[in-house]
Coordinates of C-alpha atoms in Angstrom, one line a residue:
M1 CA -1.0 -18.1 11.6
S2 CA -4.7 -18.1 13.0
V3 CA -5.1 -17.6 16.8
E4 CA -7.0 -21.0 17.0
T5 CA -3.8 -22.7 15.6
A6 CA -1.4 -20.7 17.6
R7 CA -1.6 -22.6 20.9
Q8 CA 0.3 -25.6 19.3
A9 CA 3.4 -23.4 19.5
P10 CA 4.9 -23.7 16.1
S11 CA 8.6 -24.1 15.9
L12 CA 10.4 -20.6 15.9
E13 CA 11.7 -21.0 12.3
D14 CA 8.2 -21.8 11.1
F15 CA 6.7 -18.6 13.0
R16 CA 9.3 -16.4 11.4
A17 CA 8.5 -17.8 7.7
E18 CA 4.9 -17.2 8.3
A19 CA 5.4 -13.6 9.8
E20 CA 7.7 -12.6 6.9
A21 CA 5.2 -14.1 4.5
F22 CA 2.6 -12.0 5.8
L23 CA 4.9 -8.6 6.1
T24 CA 5.7 -9.3 2.5
A25 CA 2.0 -9.2 1.2
A26 CA 1.1 -6.4 3.5
A27 CA 3.8 -3.8 3.5
P28 CA 6.7 -2.6 1.4
R29 CA 10.1 -4.0 2.9
M30 CA 12.4 -0.9 3.8
E31 CA 14.8 -0.1 1.3
A32 CA 18.7 -0.2 2.7
E33 CA 19.5 3.3 1.0
H34 CA 16.4 5.0 3.1
R35 CA 16.8 3.4 6.3
F36 CA 19.2 6.1 8.0
D37 CA 16.4 8.7 7.0
F38 CA 14.6 9.4 10.5
S39 CA 11.8 11.8 8.9
E40 CA 9.9 9.9 6.7
E41 CA 7.0 12.3 5.7
E42 CA 8.8 15.6 6.6
D43 CA 12.4 16.6 7.6
R44 CA 11.6 16.7 11.2
V45 CA 12.7 14.5 14.3
T46 CA 10.8 15.3 17.6
L47 CA 9.8 13.7 20.8
F48 CA 6.6 15.9 21.5
R49 CA 4.6 16.0 18.3
G50 CA 1.0 15.0 19.0
A51 CA -0.7 12.6 16.6
T52 CA -3.6 13.7 14.7
E53 CA -6.8 11.6 14.3
A54 CA -5.5 10.6 10.7
E55 CA -2.3 9.3 12.1
A56 CA -4.2 7.5 15.0
E57 CA -6.6 5.8 12.4
R58 CA -3.4 4.7 10.1
A59 CA -2.1 3.1 13.3
C60 CA -5.4 1.6 14.2
Q61 CA -5.8 0.0 10.6
W62 CA -2.4 -1.5 10.7
Q63 CA -2.8 -3.1 14.1
R64 CA -6.1 -4.7 12.8
T65 CA -4.4 -5.9 9.9
V66 CA -1.6 -7.5 12.1
F67 CA -4.3 -8.7 14.7
D68 CA -6.4 -10.4 12.1
A69 CA -3.1 -12.2 10.8
G70 CA -2.4 -13.7 14.1
F71 CA 0.3 -11.4 15.1
G72 CA -1.3 -8.8 17.0
W73 CA -1.2 -10.1 20.7
I74 CA 1.4 -13.0 20.2
T75 CA 1.7 -13.7 24.0
G76 CA -1.7 -12.7 25.2
P77 CA -4.3 -15.1 26.6
P78 CA -6.2 -17.1 23.9
E79 CA -9.4 -16.8 25.8
Y80 CA -9.1 -12.8 25.1
G81 CA -7.9 -13.2 21.4
G82 CA -4.2 -13.9 22.2
A83 CA -1.9 -16.3 20.7
G84 CA -0.6 -17.4 24.0
L85 CA 3.0 -17.9 22.8
P86 CA 6.2 -17.2 24.8
G87 CA 8.2 -13.7 24.4
R88 CA 10.6 -15.0 22.0
Y89 CA 8.1 -15.2 19.3
E90 CA 6.8 -11.5 20.1
R91 CA 10.4 -10.2 19.9
A92 CA 11.2 -12.2 16.7
Y93 CA 8.2 -10.7 15.0
Q94 CA 9.1 -7.2 16.2
E95 CA 12.6 -7.8 14.4
L96 CA 11.0 -8.9 11.3
E97 CA 8.6 -5.7 11.3
R98 CA 11.3 -3.4 11.7
R99 CA 12.3 -4.3 8.0
Y100 CA 9.3 -2.9 6.7
S101 CA 7.9 0.5 6.3
V102 CA 4.7 0.2 8.3
P103 CA 2.7 2.9 10.3
S104 CA 3.7 3.9 13.7
R105 CA 2.1 2.6 16.6
S106 CA 3.0 5.4 18.9
P107 CA -0.6 6.6 18.9
L108 CA -1.5 3.3 20.6
G109 CA 1.2 3.4 23.2
V110 CA -1.0 4.5 26.3
S111 CA -3.9 2.0 25.0
L112 CA -2.0 -0.9 24.4
G113 CA 0.8 -0.2 27.1
M114 CA -1.2 1.0 30.0
V115 CA -4.7 0.6 29.9
L116 CA -5.0 -2.8 28.2
P117 CA -2.8 -4.4 31.0
T118 CA -4.3 -2.7 33.9
L119 CA -7.4 -4.1 32.8
Q120 CA -6.5 -7.3 32.0
H121 CA -5.1 -7.5 36.0
F122 CA -7.7 -5.6 37.7
G123 CA -10.8 -5.7 35.5
T124 CA -14.2 -7.6 36.2
E125 CA -14.7 -10.6 33.6
T126 CA -17.5 -8.8 31.9
A127 CA -15.0 -5.7 31.2
K128 CA -12.3 -7.9 30.1
R129 CA -14.6 -9.8 27.7
R130 CA -15.8 -6.6 26.3
W131 CA -12.8 -4.7 26.1
L132 CA -9.4 -6.6 26.1
R133 CA -9.9 -8.1 22.6
A134 CA -11.4 -4.6 21.2
L135 CA -8.2 -2.5 22.9
R136 CA -5.6 -5.2 21.3
R137 CA -7.1 -5.2 17.9
A138 CA -7.5 -1.2 18.3
D139 CA -11.1 -1.3 17.6
V140 CA -11.0 0.6 20.7
V141 CA -8.4 3.1 21.9
G142 CA -7.5 3.8 25.7
C143 CA -6.2 6.7 27.4
Q144 CA -5.1 7.4 31.1
L145 CA -6.9 9.8 33.2
F146 CA -4.9 10.4 36.3
S147 CA -3.3 13.7 36.5
E148 CA -5.2 16.7 37.7
P149 CA -4.5 20.4 37.8
G150 CA -4.0 20.1 41.5
A151 CA -2.7 16.7 41.4
G152 CA 0.1 15.7 39.2
S153 CA 3.0 13.9 40.8
D154 CA 1.0 13.5 43.8
L155 CA -1.8 11.3 42.6
A156 CA -3.4 10.8 46.0
S157 CA -4.5 14.4 46.1
V158 CA -7.0 13.9 43.0
S159 CA -10.2 15.8 43.6
T160 CA -12.3 14.2 40.6
K161 CA -15.2 12.8 42.7
A162 CA -17.3 9.5 41.7
D163 CA -20.4 9.1 44.0
R164 CA -22.7 5.8 43.8
D165 CA -26.0 6.0 42.5
P166 CA -28.2 4.0 45.1
A167 CA -30.8 3.2 42.6
T168 CA -28.6 1.8 39.9
G169 CA -25.2 1.0 41.6
D170 CA -23.5 3.0 38.8
W171 CA -21.1 5.9 39.7
I172 CA -21.6 9.4 38.9
V173 CA -18.2 11.5 38.0
T174 CA -17.5 15.0 38.2
G175 CA -13.9 16.6 37.9
Q176 CA -11.2 17.6 35.6
K177 CA -8.1 15.9 34.5
V178 CA -5.3 17.1 32.3
W179 CA -2.1 16.4 30.4
T180 CA -4.2 13.4 28.8
S181 CA -2.1 12.1 25.8
G182 CA -4.3 10.9 23.1
A183 CA -7.9 11.8 24.5
H184 CA -8.8 13.4 21.2
Y185 CA -8.9 10.2 19.6
S186 CA -9.7 7.8 22.4
D187 CA -12.8 5.7 23.2
L188 CA -11.9 4.5 26.7
G189 CA -10.2 6.4 29.5
L190 CA -8.6 4.6 32.5
L191 CA -9.9 6.9 35.4
L192 CA -8.8 7.5 38.9
A193 CA -11.3 9.1 41.0
R194 CA -12.0 10.0 44.6
T195 CA -14.9 7.7 46.2
S196 CA -14.7 8.2 49.9
D197 CA -13.6 10.7 52.3
G198 CA -11.3 8.2 54.2
E199 CA -7.5 8.0 54.8
R200 CA -5.3 9.1 52.1
H201 CA -4.4 6.3 49.6
R202 CA -7.6 4.3 50.7
N203 CA -10.3 6.5 49.4
L204 CA -9.8 6.3 45.7
T205 CA -11.0 3.8 43.0
A206 CA -10.3 3.2 39.4
F207 CA -12.6 2.8 36.7
L208 CA -13.1 2.5 32.9
V209 CA -14.9 5.5 31.1
D210 CA -16.6 5.8 27.8
M211 CA -14.9 9.0 26.4
H212 CA -18.0 9.2 24.1
A213 CA -20.5 9.2 27.2
P214 CA -22.6 12.5 27.8
G215 CA -20.7 14.7 30.1
V216 CA -17.4 14.2 28.5
E217 CA -15.6 17.0 27.0
V218 CA -12.0 16.9 25.7
R219 CA -9.9 20.0 25.0
P220 CA -6.6 20.2 23.2
L221 CA -3.7 21.7 25.0
R222 CA -1.6 23.6 22.1
Q223 CA 2.2 23.0 22.6
M224 CA 4.7 25.5 21.7
T225 CA 6.0 23.0 19.1
G226 CA 2.6 23.3 17.2
G227 CA 1.2 19.8 18.3
A228 CA -1.4 19.1 20.6
D229 CA -0.4 15.7 22.0
F230 CA -1.9 16.6 25.5
N231 CA -5.6 17.2 26.5
E232 CA -7.8 18.6 29.2
V233 CA -10.6 16.2 29.8
F234 CA -13.8 17.8 31.8
L235 CA -16.4 15.2 33.3
D236 CA -19.9 16.7 34.2
G237 CA -21.9 13.9 35.8
V238 CA -20.6 10.9 33.8
R239 CA -22.2 7.7 34.4
V240 CA -20.4 4.5 34.8
P241 CA -21.5 1.4 35.4
D242 CA -19.9 -0.3 38.4
E243 CA -18.6 -3.4 36.1
N244 CA -16.2 -0.9 34.6
R245 CA -14.7 -0.7 38.0
L246 CA -10.9 -2.1 38.3
G247 CA -10.3 -3.4 41.7
E248 CA -12.1 -2.8 44.9
V249 CA -13.9 0.1 45.7
D250 CA -11.4 2.4 47.6
G251 CA -8.8 0.1 46.3
G252 CA -7.6 2.4 43.4
W253 CA -4.2 3.4 44.7
Q254 CA -3.2 -0.3 44.3
V255 CA -4.6 0.1 40.6
A256 CA -2.9 3.3 40.0
M257 CA 0.7 2.1 41.1
A258 CA 0.5 -1.0 38.6
T259 CA -0.6 1.4 36.1
L260 CA 2.3 3.5 36.7
M261 CA 4.8 0.6 36.8
Y262 CA 3.1 -0.5 33.4
E263 CA 3.5 3.0 32.3
R264 CA 7.3 3.3 33.0
G265 CA 7.7 -0.4 31.5
A266 CA 6.0 0.8 28.1
I267 CA 8.0 3.9 28.3
G268 CA 11.3 2.1 28.8
G269 CA 10.2 -0.4 26.3
S270 CA 10.6 2.0 23.4
T271 CA 14.3 2.0 24.3
A272 CA 14.6 -1.8 24.8
G273 CA 12.9 -2.8 21.7
G274 CA 15.3 -1.3 19.2
S275 CA 12.4 0.4 17.5
G276 CA 12.0 4.1 16.0
L277 CA 14.9 6.3 17.3
F278 CA 16.4 3.7 18.7
R279 CA 17.0 1.2 15.7
L280 CA 20.7 0.9 15.6
E281 CA 21.1 -0.1 12.1
R282 CA 19.5 3.2 11.2
I283 CA 21.6 5.0 13.5
I284 CA 24.7 3.6 11.9
A285 CA 23.5 4.1 8.2
W286 CA 22.8 7.7 9.2
L287 CA 26.5 8.1 10.5
Q288 CA 27.9 6.3 7.5
D289 CA 26.0 8.6 5.3
L290 CA 27.2 11.9 7.2
G291 CA 30.8 10.2 6.6
R292 CA 31.4 10.6 10.7
T293 CA 32.1 6.7 11.7
D294 CA 35.9 7.6 11.8
D295 CA 35.6 10.3 14.5
P296 CA 36.8 8.9 18.0
A297 CA 34.3 11.2 19.6
V298 CA 31.4 10.2 17.4
R299 CA 32.5 6.1 18.0
Q300 CA 32.7 6.8 21.8
A301 CA 29.2 8.2 21.7
F302 CA 27.7 5.6 19.7
A303 CA 29.1 3.0 22.2
R304 CA 27.6 4.9 25.3
V305 CA 24.1 4.5 23.0
H306 CA 24.9 0.7 22.4
I307 CA 25.5 -0.2 25.9
G308 CA 22.7 1.6 27.1
L309 CA 20.4 0.1 24.5
T310 CA 22.0 -3.3 25.5
A311 CA 21.2 -2.9 29.3
A312 CA 17.7 -1.8 28.6
K313 CA 16.9 -5.0 26.6
A314 CA 18.1 -7.3 29.5
M315 CA 16.0 -5.3 31.9
R316 CA 13.0 -5.5 29.4
A317 CA 13.3 -9.3 29.1
R318 CA 13.5 -9.5 33.0
A319 CA 10.4 -7.4 33.1
E320 CA 8.4 -9.4 30.2
A321 CA 9.3 -12.8 31.9
A322 CA 7.7 -11.6 35.3
V323 CA 4.6 -10.3 33.8
K324 CA 4.2 -13.9 31.7
A325 CA 4.4 -15.3 35.1
G326 CA 1.4 -13.2 36.6
T327 CA 3.4 -10.8 38.5
T328 CA 2.2 -7.3 38.8
P329 CA 4.9 -5.0 37.5
G330 CA 6.9 -3.7 40.9
P331 CA 8.9 -0.6 41.7
E332 CA 11.8 -1.9 39.5
M333 CA 10.1 -0.6 36.6
S334 CA 11.2 2.8 37.5
L335 CA 14.6 1.6 36.0
S336 CA 13.0 1.3 32.7
K337 CA 11.8 4.9 32.7
L338 CA 15.2 6.1 34.0
A339 CA 17.1 4.0 31.3
L340 CA 14.9 5.7 28.6
T341 CA 16.0 9.3 29.4
A342 CA 19.4 8.2 30.0
N343 CA 19.4 6.6 26.6
L344 CA 17.7 9.5 24.9
A345 CA 20.3 11.9 26.6
A346 CA 23.0 9.8 25.1
L347 CA 21.6 9.7 21.8
S348 CA 21.2 13.6 21.9
D349 CA 24.8 13.6 22.8
L350 CA 25.5 11.5 19.7
V351 CA 23.6 13.6 17.5
A352 CA 25.0 16.9 18.8
T353 CA 28.4 15.2 18.3
A354 CA 28.0 14.1 14.9
L355 CA 26.1 17.1 13.5
G356 CA 28.2 19.9 14.9
P357 CA 26.9 23.1 13.3
K358 CA 24.5 21.3 11.1
L359 CA 22.3 20.7 14.1
L360 CA 21.9 24.6 14.6
A361 CA 22.1 25.8 10.8
D362 CA 19.4 24.6 8.1
T363 CA 21.6 23.8 5.2
G364 CA 19.2 22.0 3.2
R365 CA 20.3 18.4 3.7
R366 CA 17.9 16.0 5.2
S367 CA 18.5 14.5 8.7
T368 CA 20.6 17.1 9.9
F369 CA 19.0 20.5 11.0
S370 CA 15.8 18.1 11.4
W371 CA 17.5 16.8 14.6
A372 CA 17.3 20.2 16.7
E373 CA 13.6 19.5 17.8
F374 CA 14.4 16.5 19.3
V375 CA 17.8 17.5 21.2
L376 CA 15.7 20.3 22.5
G377 CA 12.9 18.0 23.6
V378 CA 14.9 15.3 25.2
P379 CA 15.0 17.3 28.8
G380 CA 11.2 17.2 28.6
M381 CA 11.2 13.3 28.8
R382 CA 12.7 13.6 32.3
L383 CA 9.1 14.6 33.5
G384 CA 6.8 12.5 31.5
G385 CA 5.7 9.2 33.3
G386 CA 7.1 10.4 36.4
T387 CA 10.1 12.8 37.1
D388 CA 13.5 11.2 37.3
E389 CA 13.8 12.4 40.8
I390 CA 10.7 10.3 41.7
Q391 CA 11.9 7.6 40.1
R392 CA 15.0 7.6 41.8
D393 CA 13.2 8.2 45.0
I394 CA 11.0 5.0 44.3
I395 CA 14.0 3.0 43.6
A396 CA 15.9 3.9 46.8
H397 CA 13.0 3.2 49.2
R398 CA 11.2 0.5 47.5
V399 CA 13.9 -1.5 45.7
L400 CA 17.1 -0.9 47.8
G401 CA 15.4 -0.4 51.0
L402 CA 17.1 2.7 51.8
P403 CA 15.9 5.0 54.7
K404 CA 13.8 8.0 53.6
E405 CA 15.4 11.4 54.2
P406 CA 14.4 13.1 57.7
R407 CA 11.6 15.5 57.5
T408 CA 12.2 19.0 58.5
T409 CA 9.8 20.9 60.9
T410 CA 9.1 24.6 60.9

């Protein structure tokens, strides 16, 4: 299905047939007896395992293959390389792809789920023409340069400075960012910087920064798991063209809030999409292989996972419809982030209930002790993308309209 002919909106049946023909030719079908194995390359299931450059390259190569076949941006605008089809076509393709053994796209999560939609909504026409198709085809990979050593949850306190060069109109950026996922293999950074000394929340501007530009230095942060998913990024006099600005000068807070909502939607989408750890057919096959499907406690724990995923899918469908209608994601996207952490906790409980002592003792059987790192990592997901407490605060004040708690004075 070429992008050019996709505008004619083929029937869903024809679309499915063409997608299945492409997948059959491009990737091996997942054998039923291996679907319960959550650890494809080694016996390890984890949430915080930094992608290597080789893993990122495999994800990019697969994304290019899918894009060139016409399935890489099914709902995207045709003028930027998308197919312009409704969301049901995207869901149909995702359902089919889960039946095949394909490289993980997790190294592209920030690039496709946060950087791209922010650029699409706030970017100049020049920037959109230059970067949107490249990002979606994974010719370019993006990362997010928001958090700083002194500004984590309180993004309004960022100290990275962007000063205008009066001679060229470019911006000169100096500062430090931290906890940047995927910076070591990224080409483009979505940056939030201070551009004036004005009123708080009205003195920030967002930019796209070339991660290979002179003055950009990326240093990996090694985790106790052994991976290095996060990085420090130092910017020393980095020149950024004004055409790479997102939104208005000193209007970066609006851009940042939209990006965070995209982030929470993208994070929550990993629950709603039924991919990876949340593929119910894999969970069922795994429980059957363990011989644990008749245990009432296991069945109840599985039911909680099933219910949580069903609710997440409904929220995801609503969010996709709003974005398709041109609405910027709002504070309600915090619900998606909370859904993810709740569903991860439910899955962790299911794993612990099903495995019992096998979770803590390596008996040599695959897909048992390999879950230990996952269970230990689940609490950390309550921090990424904004803590659960912050999400609940956003929902209380900006969705439900509840009053803020009274401030105490000393």
